[in-house]
mmCIF file of C-alpha atoms in Angstrom:
data_model
loop_
_atom_site.group_PDB
_atom_site.id
_atom_site.type_symbol
_atom_site.label_atom_id
_atom_site.label_comp_id
_atom_site.label_asym_id
_atom_site.label_seq_id
_atom_site.Cartn_x
_atom_site.Cartn_y
_atom_site.Cartn_z
ATOM 1 C CA UNK A 1 7.637 11.366 -36.525
ATOM 2 C CA UNK A 2 6.561 13.736 -39.827
ATOM 3 C CA UNK A 3 4.421 16.263 -39.902
ATOM 4 C CA UNK A 4 4.902 17.824 -37.079
ATOM 5 C CA UNK A 5 2.853 21.329 -37.197
ATOM 6 C CA UNK A 6 0.087 20.027 -38.633
ATOM 7 C CA UNK A 7 -0.388 17.427 -35.989
ATOM 8 C CA UNK A 8 -0.422 20.922 -33.729
ATOM 9 C CA UNK A 9 -2.798 22.691 -35.886
ATOM 10 C CA UNK A 10 -5.559 19.946 -36.345
ATOM 11 C CA UNK A 11 -4.612 18.756 -33.341
ATOM 12 C CA UNK A 12 -5.796 22.266 -31.186
ATOM 13 C CA UNK A 13 -8.722 22.115 -33.878
ATOM 14 C CA UNK A 14 -10.123 19.205 -31.949
ATOM 15 C CA UNK A 15 -9.559 20.674 -28.964
ATOM 16 C CA UNK A 16 -12.510 22.996 -29.954
ATOM 17 C CA UNK A 17 -14.706 20.845 -30.744
ATOM 18 C CA UNK A 18 -17.204 19.971 -28.161
ATOM 19 C CA UNK A 19 -17.637 17.745 -25.898
ATOM 20 C CA UNK A 20 -17.902 16.669 -22.522
ATOM 21 C CA UNK A 21 -14.969 17.871 -21.121
ATOM 22 C CA UNK A 22 -15.605 20.866 -22.089
ATOM 23 C CA UNK A 23 -18.822 20.645 -20.826
ATOM 24 C CA UNK A 24 -17.833 19.945 -17.354
ATOM 25 C CA UNK A 25 -14.473 22.332 -17.387
ATOM 26 C CA UNK A 26 -17.598 25.162 -17.971
ATOM 27 C CA UNK A 27 -20.344 24.105 -15.358
ATOM 28 C CA UNK A 28 -17.829 23.596 -12.807
ATOM 29 C CA UNK A 29 -15.754 27.065 -13.574
ATOM 30 C CA UNK A 30 -18.749 29.560 -14.204
ATOM 31 C CA UNK A 31 -20.798 28.096 -10.816
ATOM 32 C CA UNK A 32 -17.210 27.683 -7.781
ATOM 33 C CA UNK A 33 -14.934 29.294 -9.463
ATOM 34 C CA UNK A 34 -11.028 29.277 -11.207
ATOM 35 C CA UNK A 35 -9.647 26.671 -9.087
ATOM 36 C CA UNK A 36 -12.977 24.901 -9.301
ATOM 37 C CA UNK A 37 -11.917 24.439 -13.411
ATOM 38 C CA UNK A 38 -8.626 23.891 -12.849
ATOM 39 C CA UNK A 39 -8.886 21.493 -10.831
ATOM 40 C CA UNK A 40 -11.620 19.710 -13.000
ATOM 41 C CA UNK A 41 -8.599 20.471 -16.551
ATOM 42 C CA UNK A 42 -6.665 18.492 -13.713
ATOM 43 C CA UNK A 43 -8.331 15.959 -13.843
ATOM 44 C CA UNK A 44 -9.089 16.052 -17.116
ATOM 45 C CA UNK A 45 -6.029 15.966 -18.160
ATOM 46 C CA UNK A 46 -5.036 13.306 -15.463
ATOM 47 C CA UNK A 47 -6.628 11.217 -17.931
ATOM 48 C CA UNK A 48 -5.177 11.930 -21.134
ATOM 49 C CA UNK A 49 -2.275 10.999 -19.655
ATOM 50 C CA UNK A 50 -4.091 7.324 -18.774
ATOM 51 C CA UNK A 51 -4.437 7.226 -22.445
ATOM 52 C CA UNK A 52 -1.871 7.824 -23.829
ATOM 53 C CA UNK A 53 -0.087 5.079 -21.957
ATOM 54 C CA UNK A 54 -2.794 3.023 -22.444
ATOM 55 C CA UNK A 55 -2.182 3.921 -26.302
ATOM 56 C CA UNK A 56 1.427 3.003 -25.555
ATOM 57 C CA UNK A 57 0.994 0.104 -23.636
ATOM 58 C CA UNK A 58 -2.057 -1.502 -26.281
ATOM 59 C CA UNK A 59 -4.626 -1.908 -23.600
ATOM 60 C CA UNK A 60 -6.384 1.132 -26.056
ATOM 61 C CA UNK A 61 -5.935 -1.442 -29.224
ATOM 62 C CA UNK A 62 -7.934 -4.336 -27.216
ATOM 63 C CA UNK A 63 -10.226 -1.921 -25.856
ATOM 64 C CA UNK A 64 -10.862 -0.719 -29.670
ATOM 65 C CA UNK A 65 -11.133 -3.911 -31.135
ATOM 66 C CA UNK A 66 -13.809 -5.983 -28.208
ATOM 67 C CA UNK A 67 -16.710 -5.008 -28.584
ATOM 68 C CA UNK A 68 -17.556 -6.367 -25.003
ATOM 69 C CA UNK A 69 -15.463 -3.765 -23.459
ATOM 70 C CA UNK A 70 -15.636 -1.653 -26.036
ATOM 71 C CA UNK A 71 -19.882 -1.462 -25.097
ATOM 72 C CA UNK A 72 -19.130 -2.515 -21.702
ATOM 73 C CA UNK A 73 -16.626 1.292 -20.975
ATOM 74 C CA UNK A 74 -18.958 2.904 -23.102
ATOM 75 C CA UNK A 75 -22.172 2.061 -21.348
ATOM 76 C CA UNK A 76 -20.153 2.416 -17.637
ATOM 77 C CA UNK A 77 -19.551 6.683 -19.322
ATOM 78 C CA UNK A 78 -22.842 6.698 -20.853
ATOM 79 C CA UNK A 79 -24.473 6.257 -16.687
ATOM 80 C CA UNK A 80 -21.689 8.834 -15.681
ATOM 81 C CA UNK A 81 -22.449 11.854 -17.674
ATOM 82 C CA UNK A 82 -25.690 10.865 -17.379
ATOM 83 C CA UNK A 83 -25.467 10.336 -13.211
ATOM 84 C CA UNK A 84 -24.043 13.852 -13.873
ATOM 85 C CA UNK A 85 -26.956 15.614 -15.900
ATOM 86 C CA UNK A 86 -29.140 14.519 -13.620
ATOM 87 C CA UNK A 87 -26.631 15.937 -10.679
ATOM 88 C CA UNK A 88 -26.356 19.456 -12.143
ATOM 89 C CA UNK A 89 -30.469 19.421 -12.604
ATOM 90 C CA UNK A 90 -30.892 18.172 -9.137
ATOM 91 C CA UNK A 91 -29.213 21.289 -7.878
ATOM 92 C CA UNK A 92 -30.787 23.300 -9.653
ATOM 93 C CA UNK A 93 -32.915 22.767 -6.481
ATOM 94 C CA UNK A 94 -30.304 24.023 -4.457
ATOM 95 C CA UNK A 95 -29.028 27.226 -5.306
ATOM 96 C CA UNK A 96 -29.768 30.579 -3.625
ATOM 97 C CA UNK A 97 -28.192 34.028 -3.594
ATOM 98 C CA UNK A 98 -26.706 33.432 -0.335
ATOM 99 C CA UNK A 99 -25.194 29.372 -1.591
ATOM 100 C CA UNK A 100 -23.179 31.550 -3.851
ATOM 101 C CA UNK A 101 -20.888 32.477 -0.942
ATOM 102 C CA UNK A 102 -18.605 29.501 -1.001
ATOM 103 C CA UNK A 103 -16.211 29.399 2.175
ATOM 104 C CA UNK A 104 -12.840 28.612 2.753
ATOM 105 C CA UNK A 105 -13.948 24.949 3.962
ATOM 106 C CA UNK A 106 -16.186 24.680 1.700
ATOM 107 C CA UNK A 107 -13.630 25.043 -0.945
ATOM 108 C CA UNK A 108 -11.799 22.892 -0.529
ATOM 109 C CA UNK A 109 -14.701 20.173 0.121
ATOM 110 C CA UNK A 110 -15.049 20.202 -3.604
ATOM 111 C CA UNK A 111 -10.972 19.532 -4.595
ATOM 112 C CA UNK A 112 -11.815 15.994 -5.421
ATOM 113 C CA UNK A 113 -15.492 15.888 -6.129
ATOM 114 C CA UNK A 114 -13.582 18.246 -9.558
ATOM 115 C CA UNK A 115 -10.845 16.639 -9.697
ATOM 116 C CA UNK A 116 -13.351 12.799 -10.166
ATOM 117 C CA UNK A 117 -15.261 14.444 -12.609
ATOM 118 C CA UNK A 118 -13.178 15.994 -15.141
ATOM 119 C CA UNK A 119 -10.294 12.139 -15.249
ATOM 120 C CA UNK A 120 -13.550 9.962 -14.750
ATOM 121 C CA UNK A 121 -15.333 11.589 -18.029
ATOM 122 C CA UNK A 122 -12.405 11.527 -19.849
ATOM 123 C CA UNK A 123 -10.664 8.048 -18.567
ATOM 124 C CA UNK A 124 -14.695 6.328 -19.492
ATOM 125 C CA UNK A 125 -15.049 7.771 -22.896
ATOM 126 C CA UNK A 126 -13.981 5.381 -25.368
ATOM 127 C CA UNK A 127 -13.926 8.154 -27.868
ATOM 128 C CA UNK A 128 -11.225 9.330 -26.023
ATOM 129 C CA UNK A 129 -8.830 5.519 -26.502
ATOM 130 C CA UNK A 130 -10.673 5.222 -29.978
ATOM 131 C CA UNK A 131 -9.105 9.014 -31.209
ATOM 132 C CA UNK A 132 -5.249 7.949 -29.808
ATOM 133 C CA UNK A 133 -5.196 4.551 -31.533
ATOM 134 C CA UNK A 134 -6.939 5.893 -35.266
ATOM 135 C CA UNK A 135 -4.981 10.472 -35.332
ATOM 136 C CA UNK A 136 -2.060 9.424 -33.068
ATOM 137 C CA UNK A 137 -0.696 6.728 -35.705
ATOM 138 C CA UNK A 138 -1.125 8.811 -39.234
ATOM 139 C CA UNK A 139 1.370 10.940 -37.621
ATOM 140 C CA UNK A 140 4.834 8.735 -36.463
ATOM 141 C CA UNK A 141 7.632 7.441 -38.783
ATOM 142 C CA UNK A 142 6.843 3.398 -39.046
ATOM 143 C CA UNK A 143 10.364 3.736 -39.448
ATOM 144 C CA UNK A 144 11.286 5.535 -36.247
ATOM 145 C CA UNK A 145 11.310 4.279 -32.473
ATOM 146 C CA UNK A 146 7.356 4.360 -32.382
ATOM 147 C CA UNK A 147 7.061 4.596 -28.939
ATOM 148 C CA UNK A 148 8.572 7.770 -28.349
ATOM 149 C CA UNK A 149 7.194 8.944 -31.092
ATOM 150 C CA UNK A 150 3.527 8.115 -29.833
ATOM 151 C CA UNK A 151 4.931 8.998 -26.637
ATOM 152 C CA UNK A 152 6.183 13.479 -27.731
ATOM 153 C CA UNK A 153 2.594 12.982 -29.734
ATOM 154 C CA UNK A 154 0.716 12.422 -26.818
ATOM 155 C CA UNK A 155 1.962 15.020 -24.339
ATOM 156 C CA UNK A 156 2.000 17.385 -27.426
ATOM 157 C CA UNK A 157 -1.991 17.196 -27.567
ATOM 158 C CA UNK A 158 -2.470 17.453 -23.416
ATOM 159 C CA UNK A 159 -0.509 20.280 -23.143
ATOM 160 C CA UNK A 160 -2.691 22.052 -26.433
ATOM 161 C CA UNK A 161 -5.372 20.417 -23.547
ATOM 162 C CA UNK A 162 -3.979 22.155 -21.179
ATOM 163 C CA UNK A 163 -3.329 25.473 -23.059
ATOM 164 C CA UNK A 164 -6.086 26.259 -24.127
ATOM 165 C CA UNK A 165 -8.347 25.506 -21.176
ATOM 166 C CA UNK A 166 -6.483 27.476 -18.843
ATOM 167 C CA UNK A 167 -7.069 30.190 -21.106
ATOM 168 C CA UNK A 168 -10.574 29.062 -21.161
ATOM 169 C CA UNK A 169 -11.113 29.221 -17.705
ATOM 170 C CA UNK A 170 -9.500 32.608 -17.050
ATOM 171 C CA UNK A 171 -11.939 34.119 -19.616
ATOM 172 C CA UNK A 172 -15.084 32.719 -17.690
ATOM 173 C CA UNK A 173 -13.494 33.405 -14.616
ATOM 174 C CA UNK A 174 -13.369 36.787 -16.084
ATOM 175 C CA UNK A 175 -16.869 36.920 -15.909
ATOM 176 C CA UNK A 176 -17.600 35.314 -13.360
ATOM 177 C CA UNK A 177 -19.824 38.676 -12.214
ATOM 178 C CA UNK A 178 -22.858 38.110 -13.731
ATOM 179 C CA UNK A 179 -22.467 34.578 -14.350
ATOM 180 C CA UNK A 180 -23.128 34.082 -10.102
ATOM 181 C CA UNK A 181 -26.732 35.515 -10.204
ATOM 182 C CA UNK A 182 -28.932 33.028 -9.419
ATOM 183 C CA UNK A 183 -31.285 32.670 -12.360
ATOM 184 C CA UNK A 184 -27.874 32.144 -14.471
ATOM 185 C CA UNK A 185 -26.834 29.129 -12.336
ATOM 186 C CA UNK A 186 -29.918 27.932 -12.487
ATOM 187 C CA UNK A 187 -29.698 28.468 -16.704
ATOM 188 C CA UNK A 188 -26.194 26.967 -16.517
ATOM 189 C CA UNK A 189 -27.052 23.831 -14.391
ATOM 190 C CA UNK A 190 -30.087 23.355 -17.074
ATOM 191 C CA UNK A 191 -27.909 23.568 -19.982
ATOM 192 C CA UNK A 192 -25.019 21.569 -18.312
ATOM 193 C CA UNK A 193 -27.406 18.761 -17.139
ATOM 194 C CA UNK A 194 -29.623 18.316 -20.500
ATOM 195 C CA UNK A 195 -26.318 18.575 -22.595
ATOM 196 C CA UNK A 196 -23.916 15.434 -20.543
ATOM 197 C CA UNK A 197 -27.500 13.262 -20.489
ATOM 198 C CA UNK A 198 -27.376 14.563 -23.824
ATOM 199 C CA UNK A 199 -24.184 12.901 -24.244
ATOM 200 C CA UNK A 200 -24.292 10.220 -21.690
ATOM 201 C CA UNK A 201 -27.690 8.766 -24.586
ATOM 202 C CA UNK A 202 -25.239 9.684 -27.674
ATOM 203 C CA UNK A 203 -22.336 7.775 -26.228
ATOM 204 C CA UNK A 204 -24.514 4.999 -25.220
ATOM 205 C CA UNK A 205 -26.255 4.609 -28.541
ATOM 206 C CA UNK A 206 -22.699 4.489 -30.623
ATOM 207 C CA UNK A 207 -21.330 1.752 -31.587
ATOM 208 C CA UNK A 208 -18.288 0.055 -31.890
#
């Protein structure tokens, strides 16, 4: 494996770029707190583990090279993002000052949805598969064990993603008192919904 330091720097810069994962983690953290953001992040990182595995065994290559599979995966991902966006917009009607105070029981019921949202948002994005197949190989020496190198790069990318978003979630939570205002919550849901729908449309129009 060559240019590891360069890979780490570029991977960090790529993690900083806004995307569906960014929106989902931000929305859930601001709406339901640190635990919701962390559960969403764990879902995202689990999906990245799956993408790394798919890339190592060659499944991602099949998806990328097959126009039909790529388009199918893309449409499913776009529909899911669109669904989340519409759901966020509709939830604006349900927000009230009282509903912002979550009970422990209500918080526990959100564990699965938060994780699932983070997992599916990332897993159903074929652009992530393309990233793993086009970006990572540039830093693998074909004369070395490519299986180990590919896996290591994937793990490094996941660790960078996890570390960045843990800090990000904690910072967001520091300003949660302001974010708990009903007007702010409605604005968050509105902006998140519009952005998620936009990402869904963009993904649907993406060419294979």
